[in-house]
Amino acid sequence: MKNYILILIALLTQNVFSQSKDFDLNLILSVDDELLATNFFDMKLIQNKNNSDVKCEAMYVPGSLKLDAKCKEEFEDGPLYLVFTYSKYEPSGEKFVREYKLKLYNSWLANSYTIFEVFNMDKELNRSRFPSQINKEYIYEYSVPGTTFVWELDNE
């Protein structure tokens, strides 16, 4: 019995320490004015470094983007890209799938929050809201402490 208790304590301790290795970014994502809580997959942060991509798998729940702290340390100053695929069924029954690539900066990882709002430009509502951007697949805006919303106009 004593051995079982020691094994249980060891497993719980290992779980606590492994969780402490994660880095947590306070992040909120929305797509077409809907909070992104489901229907996404393959989320990662990518940075081009010495002509090759450094990729870090990420886990997102509304309000939190978790990534391994070791992975975060590999990123240098400069732009990073949050990349994920979004999928949902339209009211017409058609399946909508799109990969998004949102630019952020390493310095933002230290901010108290980051908010991204993505707008698909094939939606009539978004085309009427943002008529100067109708030639894009999607556009997005972001908010970080000390800024107002800023449009990111190029889908690199």
Short mmCIF file of N, CA and C in Angstrom, two decimals:
data_model
loop_
_atom_site.label_atom_id
_atom_site.label_comp_id
_atom_site.label_asym_id
_atom_site.label_seq_id
_atom_site.Cartn_x
_atom_site.Cartn_y
_atom_site.Cartn_z
N MET A 1 0.83 -1.19 0.00
CA MET A 1 0.00 0.00 0.00
C MET A 1 0.88 1.26 0.00
N LYS A 2 1.95 1.19 0.80
CA LYS A 2 2.85 2.34 0.88
C LYS A 2 3.47 2.65 -0.49
N ASN A 3 3.81 1.62 -1.25
CA ASN A 3 4.38 1.81 -2.58
C ASN A 3 3.40 2.49 -3.53
N TYR A 4 2.12 2.11 -3.44
CA TYR A 4 1.10 2.73 -4.29
C TYR A 4 0.96 4.22 -3.98
N ILE A 5 1.02 4.55 -2.72
CA ILE A 5 0.92 5.96 -2.33
C ILE A 5 2.13 6.73 -2.84
N LEU A 6 3.31 6.16 -2.73
CA LEU A 6 4.52 6.82 -3.23
C LEU A 6 4.47 7.00 -4.75
N ILE A 7 3.97 5.98 -5.45
CA ILE A 7 3.85 6.09 -6.91
C ILE A 7 2.86 7.19 -7.27
N LEU A 8 1.73 7.24 -6.57
CA LEU A 8 0.73 8.27 -6.82
C LEU A 8 1.30 9.66 -6.57
N ILE A 9 2.03 9.83 -5.50
CA ILE A 9 2.65 11.13 -5.20
C ILE A 9 3.66 11.49 -6.28
N ALA A 10 4.45 10.53 -6.72
CA ALA A 10 5.44 10.79 -7.78
C ALA A 10 4.77 11.21 -9.07
N LEU A 11 3.69 10.54 -9.43
CA LEU A 11 2.98 10.89 -10.67
C LEU A 11 2.35 12.28 -10.57
N LEU A 12 1.74 12.58 -9.44
CA LEU A 12 1.14 13.91 -9.26
C LEU A 12 2.20 15.00 -9.28
N THR A 13 3.32 14.76 -8.65
CA THR A 13 4.41 15.74 -8.64
C THR A 13 4.94 15.95 -10.04
N GLN A 14 5.12 14.87 -10.79
CA GLN A 14 5.60 14.99 -12.17
C GLN A 14 4.62 15.79 -13.01
N ASN A 15 3.33 15.56 -12.82
CA ASN A 15 2.30 16.28 -13.57
C ASN A 15 2.35 17.78 -13.24
N VAL A 16 2.51 18.11 -11.97
CA VAL A 16 2.59 19.52 -11.57
C VAL A 16 3.82 20.18 -12.19
N PHE A 17 4.97 19.51 -12.14
CA PHE A 17 6.18 20.10 -12.71
C PHE A 17 6.11 20.20 -14.22
N SER A 18 5.51 19.23 -14.87
CA SER A 18 5.42 19.30 -16.33
C SER A 18 4.49 20.43 -16.76
N GLN A 19 3.46 20.72 -15.97
CA GLN A 19 2.57 21.83 -16.30
C GLN A 19 3.28 23.16 -16.12
N SER A 20 4.19 23.25 -15.16
CA SER A 20 4.87 24.51 -14.92
C SER A 20 5.84 24.86 -16.05
N LYS A 21 6.15 23.92 -16.94
CA LYS A 21 7.05 24.19 -18.05
C LYS A 21 6.33 24.90 -19.20
N ASP A 22 5.01 24.97 -19.14
CA ASP A 22 4.26 25.62 -20.20
C ASP A 22 4.31 27.14 -20.04
N PHE A 23 4.29 27.82 -21.17
CA PHE A 23 4.16 29.27 -21.19
C PHE A 23 2.73 29.57 -21.58
N ASP A 24 2.10 30.51 -20.91
CA ASP A 24 0.70 30.81 -21.14
C ASP A 24 0.55 32.26 -21.59
N LEU A 25 0.07 32.45 -22.81
CA LEU A 25 -0.21 33.78 -23.35
C LEU A 25 -1.71 34.03 -23.24
N ASN A 26 -2.10 35.14 -22.64
CA ASN A 26 -3.51 35.51 -22.57
C ASN A 26 -3.94 35.97 -23.95
N LEU A 27 -4.67 35.11 -24.65
CA LEU A 27 -5.02 35.35 -26.04
C LEU A 27 -6.49 35.05 -26.27
N ILE A 28 -7.12 35.94 -27.01
CA ILE A 28 -8.51 35.73 -27.42
C ILE A 28 -8.55 35.82 -28.94
N LEU A 29 -9.20 34.84 -29.56
CA LEU A 29 -9.36 34.80 -31.02
C LEU A 29 -10.85 34.80 -31.35
N SER A 30 -11.21 35.58 -32.36
CA SER A 30 -12.57 35.50 -32.88
C SER A 30 -12.50 35.47 -34.40
N VAL A 31 -13.46 34.76 -35.00
CA VAL A 31 -13.57 34.68 -36.45
C VAL A 31 -14.99 35.11 -36.81
N ASP A 32 -15.09 36.14 -37.63
CA ASP A 32 -16.39 36.67 -38.05
C ASP A 32 -17.30 36.95 -36.86
N ASP A 33 -16.75 37.65 -35.88
CA ASP A 33 -17.48 38.08 -34.68
C ASP A 33 -17.93 36.94 -33.77
N GLU A 34 -17.35 35.76 -33.92
CA GLU A 34 -17.66 34.64 -33.03
C GLU A 34 -16.38 34.23 -32.31
N LEU A 35 -16.48 34.12 -30.99
CA LEU A 35 -15.34 33.67 -30.20
C LEU A 35 -14.90 32.29 -30.67
N LEU A 36 -13.63 32.14 -30.93
CA LEU A 36 -13.10 30.86 -31.40
C LEU A 36 -12.93 29.93 -30.20
N ALA A 37 -13.84 28.98 -30.09
CA ALA A 37 -13.79 28.02 -28.99
C ALA A 37 -13.70 26.59 -29.51
N THR A 38 -14.19 26.37 -30.72
CA THR A 38 -14.16 25.04 -31.33
C THR A 38 -13.86 25.22 -32.81
N ASN A 39 -13.86 24.15 -33.55
CA ASN A 39 -13.73 24.17 -35.01
C ASN A 39 -12.36 24.63 -35.52
N PHE A 40 -11.33 24.52 -34.72
CA PHE A 40 -9.99 24.87 -35.18
C PHE A 40 -9.06 23.71 -34.88
N PHE A 41 -7.97 23.63 -35.63
CA PHE A 41 -6.98 22.59 -35.38
C PHE A 41 -5.64 23.02 -35.94
N ASP A 42 -4.62 22.24 -35.59
CA ASP A 42 -3.25 22.46 -36.08
C ASP A 42 -2.74 23.86 -35.75
N MET A 43 -2.91 24.28 -34.50
CA MET A 43 -2.47 25.62 -34.09
C MET A 43 -0.99 25.57 -33.70
N LYS A 44 -0.24 26.56 -34.21
CA LYS A 44 1.19 26.61 -33.91
C LYS A 44 1.70 28.04 -34.09
N LEU A 45 2.84 28.31 -33.47
CA LEU A 45 3.57 29.55 -33.70
C LEU A 45 4.76 29.21 -34.58
N ILE A 46 5.02 30.07 -35.55
CA ILE A 46 6.12 29.85 -36.51
C ILE A 46 6.94 31.12 -36.61
N GLN A 47 8.25 30.96 -36.68
CA GLN A 47 9.15 32.08 -36.96
C GLN A 47 10.20 31.62 -37.95
N ASN A 48 10.44 32.45 -38.96
CA ASN A 48 11.49 32.13 -39.92
C ASN A 48 12.81 32.58 -39.32
N LYS A 49 13.73 31.64 -39.18
CA LYS A 49 15.02 31.92 -38.54
C LYS A 49 16.09 31.25 -39.40
N ASN A 50 16.99 32.04 -39.94
CA ASN A 50 18.08 31.52 -40.78
C ASN A 50 17.54 30.69 -41.94
N ASN A 51 16.53 31.22 -42.60
CA ASN A 51 15.90 30.59 -43.77
C ASN A 51 15.26 29.23 -43.50
N SER A 52 14.93 28.97 -42.25
CA SER A 52 14.14 27.78 -41.94
C SER A 52 13.13 28.15 -40.86
N ASP A 53 12.03 27.43 -40.83
CA ASP A 53 10.97 27.75 -39.89
C ASP A 53 11.19 27.05 -38.56
N VAL A 54 11.05 27.83 -37.48
CA VAL A 54 11.00 27.27 -36.14
C VAL A 54 9.53 27.17 -35.80
N LYS A 55 9.06 25.96 -35.51
CA LYS A 55 7.64 25.73 -35.23
C LYS A 55 7.45 25.30 -33.80
N CYS A 56 6.40 25.79 -33.21
CA CYS A 56 6.06 25.43 -31.84
C CYS A 56 4.57 25.12 -31.78
N GLU A 57 4.24 23.88 -31.49
CA GLU A 57 2.83 23.50 -31.37
C GLU A 57 2.22 24.25 -30.19
N ALA A 58 0.96 24.64 -30.32
CA ALA A 58 0.29 25.40 -29.28
C ALA A 58 -1.07 24.79 -28.98
N MET A 59 -1.52 25.00 -27.75
CA MET A 59 -2.85 24.56 -27.36
C MET A 59 -3.65 25.80 -26.98
N TYR A 60 -4.81 25.96 -27.59
CA TYR A 60 -5.63 27.15 -27.36
C TYR A 60 -6.97 26.78 -26.75
N VAL A 61 -7.33 27.51 -25.72
CA VAL A 61 -8.69 27.58 -25.21
C VAL A 61 -8.97 29.07 -25.08
N PRO A 62 -10.21 29.51 -25.20
CA PRO A 62 -10.47 30.95 -25.15
C PRO A 62 -9.82 31.61 -23.93
N GLY A 63 -8.96 32.56 -24.20
CA GLY A 63 -8.25 33.28 -23.15
C GLY A 63 -6.85 32.77 -22.89
N SER A 64 -6.46 31.66 -23.50
CA SER A 64 -5.16 31.08 -23.18
C SER A 64 -4.56 30.34 -24.36
N LEU A 65 -3.33 30.71 -24.69
CA LEU A 65 -2.54 29.97 -25.68
C LEU A 65 -1.34 29.42 -24.94
N LYS A 66 -1.26 28.10 -24.85
CA LYS A 66 -0.17 27.46 -24.11
C LYS A 66 0.84 26.89 -25.09
N LEU A 67 2.11 27.11 -24.75
CA LEU A 67 3.19 26.50 -25.51
C LEU A 67 4.32 26.16 -24.56
N ASP A 68 5.14 25.24 -24.95
CA ASP A 68 6.25 24.81 -24.13
C ASP A 68 7.22 25.97 -23.93
N ALA A 69 7.64 26.19 -22.69
CA ALA A 69 8.54 27.31 -22.38
C ALA A 69 9.86 27.19 -23.14
N LYS A 70 10.36 25.98 -23.34
CA LYS A 70 11.60 25.80 -24.10
C LYS A 70 11.42 26.28 -25.53
N CYS A 71 10.28 26.00 -26.08
CA CYS A 71 9.98 26.41 -27.45
C CYS A 71 9.95 27.94 -27.53
N LYS A 72 9.33 28.57 -26.55
CA LYS A 72 9.26 30.04 -26.53
C LYS A 72 10.65 30.66 -26.54
N GLU A 73 11.58 30.03 -25.83
CA GLU A 73 12.95 30.56 -25.76
C GLU A 73 13.67 30.52 -27.10
N GLU A 74 13.23 29.66 -28.01
CA GLU A 74 13.87 29.56 -29.32
C GLU A 74 13.53 30.73 -30.23
N PHE A 75 12.43 31.42 -29.93
CA PHE A 75 12.02 32.54 -30.78
C PHE A 75 12.90 33.75 -30.52
N GLU A 76 13.27 34.43 -31.61
CA GLU A 76 14.06 35.65 -31.51
C GLU A 76 13.14 36.85 -31.66
N ASP A 77 13.70 38.05 -31.47
CA ASP A 77 12.92 39.26 -31.72
C ASP A 77 12.52 39.27 -33.18
N GLY A 78 11.41 39.90 -33.45
CA GLY A 78 10.92 39.95 -34.82
C GLY A 78 9.58 39.28 -34.92
N PRO A 79 9.06 39.21 -36.13
CA PRO A 79 7.71 38.68 -36.29
C PRO A 79 7.61 37.17 -36.10
N LEU A 80 6.51 36.78 -35.48
CA LEU A 80 6.10 35.39 -35.37
C LEU A 80 4.77 35.29 -36.10
N TYR A 81 4.35 34.09 -36.39
CA TYR A 81 3.05 33.89 -37.01
C TYR A 81 2.28 32.84 -36.24
N LEU A 82 1.07 33.20 -35.85
CA LEU A 82 0.14 32.24 -35.27
C LEU A 82 -0.62 31.64 -36.44
N VAL A 83 -0.47 30.35 -36.65
CA VAL A 83 -1.08 29.68 -37.80
C VAL A 83 -2.05 28.62 -37.27
N PHE A 84 -3.25 28.62 -37.83
CA PHE A 84 -4.23 27.60 -37.47
C PHE A 84 -5.23 27.42 -38.60
N THR A 85 -5.90 26.30 -38.58
CA THR A 85 -6.93 25.99 -39.57
C THR A 85 -8.28 26.03 -38.88
N TYR A 86 -9.23 26.68 -39.54
CA TYR A 86 -10.58 26.83 -39.01
C TYR A 86 -11.54 26.12 -39.96
N SER A 87 -12.50 25.43 -39.38
CA SER A 87 -13.44 24.66 -40.19
C SER A 87 -14.82 24.75 -39.57
N LYS A 88 -15.83 24.96 -40.40
CA LYS A 88 -17.21 24.93 -39.90
C LYS A 88 -18.15 24.69 -41.06
N TYR A 89 -19.35 24.26 -40.73
CA TYR A 89 -20.39 24.07 -41.74
C TYR A 89 -21.24 25.33 -41.81
N GLU A 90 -21.43 25.81 -43.03
CA GLU A 90 -22.27 26.97 -43.28
C GLU A 90 -23.74 26.56 -43.18
N PRO A 91 -24.64 27.53 -42.98
CA PRO A 91 -26.07 27.20 -42.96
C PRO A 91 -26.54 26.48 -44.23
N SER A 92 -25.86 26.72 -45.34
CA SER A 92 -26.21 26.05 -46.60
C SER A 92 -25.81 24.58 -46.61
N GLY A 93 -25.03 24.15 -45.60
CA GLY A 93 -24.55 22.77 -45.55
C GLY A 93 -23.16 22.60 -46.11
N GLU A 94 -22.61 23.64 -46.74
CA GLU A 94 -21.25 23.57 -47.28
C GLU A 94 -20.23 23.67 -46.15
N LYS A 95 -19.13 22.96 -46.31
CA LYS A 95 -18.06 23.01 -45.32
C LYS A 95 -17.10 24.14 -45.70
N PHE A 96 -16.80 24.99 -44.73
CA PHE A 96 -15.87 26.10 -44.91
C PHE A 96 -14.59 25.74 -44.17
N VAL A 97 -13.44 25.79 -44.87
CA VAL A 97 -12.14 25.50 -44.26
C VAL A 97 -11.16 26.56 -44.73
N ARG A 98 -10.43 27.15 -43.80
CA ARG A 98 -9.42 28.14 -44.18
C ARG A 98 -8.28 28.11 -43.17
N GLU A 99 -7.06 28.28 -43.69
CA GLU A 99 -5.90 28.42 -42.82
C GLU A 99 -5.61 29.91 -42.65
N TYR A 100 -5.39 30.31 -41.41
CA TYR A 100 -5.07 31.70 -41.10
C TYR A 100 -3.62 31.80 -40.66
N LYS A 101 -3.03 32.93 -40.98
CA LYS A 101 -1.66 33.21 -40.59
C LYS A 101 -1.66 34.64 -40.05
N LEU A 102 -1.57 34.78 -38.72
CA LEU A 102 -1.67 36.07 -38.06
C LEU A 102 -0.31 36.48 -37.52
N LYS A 103 0.11 37.68 -37.88
CA LYS A 103 1.43 38.16 -37.46
C LYS A 103 1.36 38.71 -36.03
N LEU A 104 2.33 38.31 -35.22
CA LEU A 104 2.51 38.91 -33.91
C LEU A 104 4.00 39.01 -33.65
N TYR A 105 4.35 39.61 -32.55
CA TYR A 105 5.77 39.85 -32.26
C TYR A 105 6.14 39.18 -30.94
N ASN A 106 7.39 38.76 -30.86
CA ASN A 106 7.89 38.09 -29.67
C ASN A 106 7.64 38.93 -28.42
N SER A 107 7.76 40.24 -28.53
CA SER A 107 7.55 41.11 -27.37
C SER A 107 6.12 41.02 -26.84
N TRP A 108 5.17 40.65 -27.71
CA TRP A 108 3.78 40.53 -27.27
C TRP A 108 3.58 39.36 -26.31
N LEU A 109 4.50 38.39 -26.32
CA LEU A 109 4.37 37.24 -25.44
C LEU A 109 4.45 37.64 -23.98
N ALA A 110 4.98 38.83 -23.70
CA ALA A 110 5.07 39.32 -22.33
C ALA A 110 3.88 40.20 -21.96
N ASN A 111 3.01 40.52 -22.90
CA ASN A 111 1.86 41.39 -22.63
C ASN A 111 0.82 40.69 -21.76
N SER A 112 0.00 41.50 -21.11
CA SER A 112 -1.05 40.94 -20.27
C SER A 112 -2.19 40.35 -21.09
N TYR A 113 -2.33 40.77 -22.35
CA TYR A 113 -3.34 40.18 -23.23
C TYR A 113 -3.04 40.50 -24.69
N THR A 114 -3.59 39.69 -25.57
CA THR A 114 -3.56 39.92 -27.01
C THR A 114 -4.91 39.44 -27.55
N ILE A 115 -5.53 40.27 -28.39
CA ILE A 115 -6.82 39.92 -28.98
C ILE A 115 -6.71 40.01 -30.49
N PHE A 116 -7.12 38.96 -31.18
CA PHE A 116 -7.19 38.95 -32.65
C PHE A 116 -8.64 38.77 -33.07
N GLU A 117 -9.07 39.60 -34.02
CA GLU A 117 -10.39 39.43 -34.63
C GLU A 117 -10.17 39.24 -36.12
N VAL A 118 -10.63 38.10 -36.65
CA VAL A 118 -10.44 37.75 -38.05
C VAL A 118 -11.77 37.92 -38.78
N PHE A 119 -11.69 38.49 -39.99
CA PHE A 119 -12.89 38.70 -40.80
C PHE A 119 -12.66 38.08 -42.18
N ASN A 120 -13.48 37.12 -42.53
CA ASN A 120 -13.41 36.48 -43.85
C ASN A 120 -14.08 37.39 -44.87
N MET A 121 -13.33 37.73 -45.90
CA MET A 121 -13.84 38.71 -46.87
C MET A 121 -14.75 38.10 -47.93
N ASP A 122 -15.00 36.80 -47.87
CA ASP A 122 -16.00 36.23 -48.77
C ASP A 122 -17.41 36.33 -48.17
N LYS A 123 -17.51 36.84 -46.96
CA LYS A 123 -18.81 37.05 -46.32
C LYS A 123 -19.34 38.43 -46.71
N GLU A 124 -20.58 38.47 -47.12
CA GLU A 124 -21.19 39.73 -47.58
C GLU A 124 -21.13 40.81 -46.50
N LEU A 125 -21.40 40.44 -45.25
CA LEU A 125 -21.36 41.42 -44.16
C LEU A 125 -19.98 42.05 -44.04
N ASN A 126 -18.94 41.26 -44.12
CA ASN A 126 -17.58 41.80 -44.00
C ASN A 126 -17.19 42.63 -45.21
N ARG A 127 -17.64 42.24 -46.40
CA ARG A 127 -17.34 43.05 -47.59
C ARG A 127 -18.00 44.42 -47.49
N SER A 128 -19.20 44.48 -46.91
CA SER A 128 -19.85 45.78 -46.77
C SER A 128 -19.23 46.59 -45.63
N ARG A 129 -18.73 45.94 -44.60
CA ARG A 129 -18.07 46.65 -43.49
C ARG A 129 -16.70 47.18 -43.88
N PHE A 130 -15.99 46.44 -44.73
CA PHE A 130 -14.62 46.79 -45.09
C PHE A 130 -14.47 46.81 -46.60
N PRO A 131 -15.12 47.72 -47.29
CA PRO A 131 -15.14 47.68 -48.76
C PRO A 131 -13.76 47.84 -49.41
N SER A 132 -12.83 48.50 -48.74
CA SER A 132 -11.51 48.68 -49.35
C SER A 132 -10.66 47.41 -49.28
N GLN A 133 -11.15 46.37 -48.63
CA GLN A 133 -10.37 45.14 -48.45
C GLN A 133 -10.97 43.93 -49.15
N ILE A 134 -11.89 44.14 -50.08
CA ILE A 134 -12.61 43.01 -50.67
C ILE A 134 -11.73 42.09 -51.51
N ASN A 135 -10.54 42.53 -51.86
CA ASN A 135 -9.64 41.68 -52.65
C ASN A 135 -8.84 40.71 -51.79
N LYS A 136 -8.99 40.75 -50.49
CA LYS A 136 -8.27 39.85 -49.58
C LYS A 136 -9.12 38.63 -49.25
N GLU A 137 -8.47 37.51 -48.90
CA GLU A 137 -9.20 36.34 -48.40
C GLU A 137 -9.77 36.63 -47.02
N TYR A 138 -8.96 37.24 -46.19
CA TYR A 138 -9.37 37.62 -44.85
C TYR A 138 -8.52 38.80 -44.41
N ILE A 139 -9.01 39.51 -43.43
CA ILE A 139 -8.23 40.56 -42.78
C ILE A 139 -8.37 40.33 -41.28
N TYR A 140 -7.51 40.96 -40.51
CA TYR A 140 -7.64 40.84 -39.07
C TYR A 140 -7.17 42.11 -38.40
N GLU A 141 -7.65 42.28 -37.20
CA GLU A 141 -7.19 43.38 -36.37
C GLU A 141 -6.70 42.78 -35.06
N TYR A 142 -5.87 43.53 -34.39
CA TYR A 142 -5.35 43.03 -33.13
C TYR A 142 -5.35 44.15 -32.11
N SER A 143 -5.34 43.75 -30.87
CA SER A 143 -5.25 44.70 -29.77
C SER A 143 -4.29 44.13 -28.74
N VAL A 144 -3.35 44.96 -28.34
CA VAL A 144 -2.42 44.64 -27.27
C VAL A 144 -2.40 45.85 -26.35
N PRO A 145 -1.95 45.72 -25.11
CA PRO A 145 -1.94 46.88 -24.21
C PRO A 145 -1.21 48.06 -24.83
N GLY A 146 -1.83 49.21 -24.73
CA GLY A 146 -1.20 50.43 -25.23
C GLY A 146 -1.48 50.72 -26.68
N THR A 147 -2.29 49.92 -27.35
CA THR A 147 -2.62 50.20 -28.74
C THR A 147 -4.13 50.24 -28.92
N THR A 148 -4.51 50.86 -29.98
CA THR A 148 -5.89 50.73 -30.43
C THR A 148 -5.89 49.64 -31.49
N PHE A 149 -7.04 49.30 -31.99
CA PHE A 149 -7.11 48.26 -33.02
C PHE A 149 -6.40 48.75 -34.27
N VAL A 150 -5.61 47.87 -34.84
CA VAL A 150 -4.84 48.19 -36.03
C VAL A 150 -5.13 47.12 -37.07
N TRP A 151 -5.44 47.53 -38.29
CA TRP A 151 -5.70 46.55 -39.35
C TRP A 151 -4.40 45.97 -39.87
N GLU A 152 -4.38 44.69 -40.02
CA GLU A 152 -3.26 44.02 -40.68
C GLU A 152 -3.75 43.76 -42.10
N LEU A 153 -3.18 44.46 -43.06
CA LEU A 153 -3.75 44.47 -44.40
C LEU A 153 -3.19 43.42 -45.33
N ASP A 154 -2.03 42.87 -45.04
CA ASP A 154 -1.50 41.90 -46.00
C ASP A 154 -1.55 40.50 -45.41
N ASN A 155 -2.01 39.58 -46.19
CA ASN A 155 -2.03 38.16 -45.81
C ASN A 155 -0.76 37.53 -46.36
N GLU A 156 0.31 37.62 -45.60
CA GLU A 156 1.61 37.14 -46.08
C GLU A 156 1.64 35.64 -46.18
#
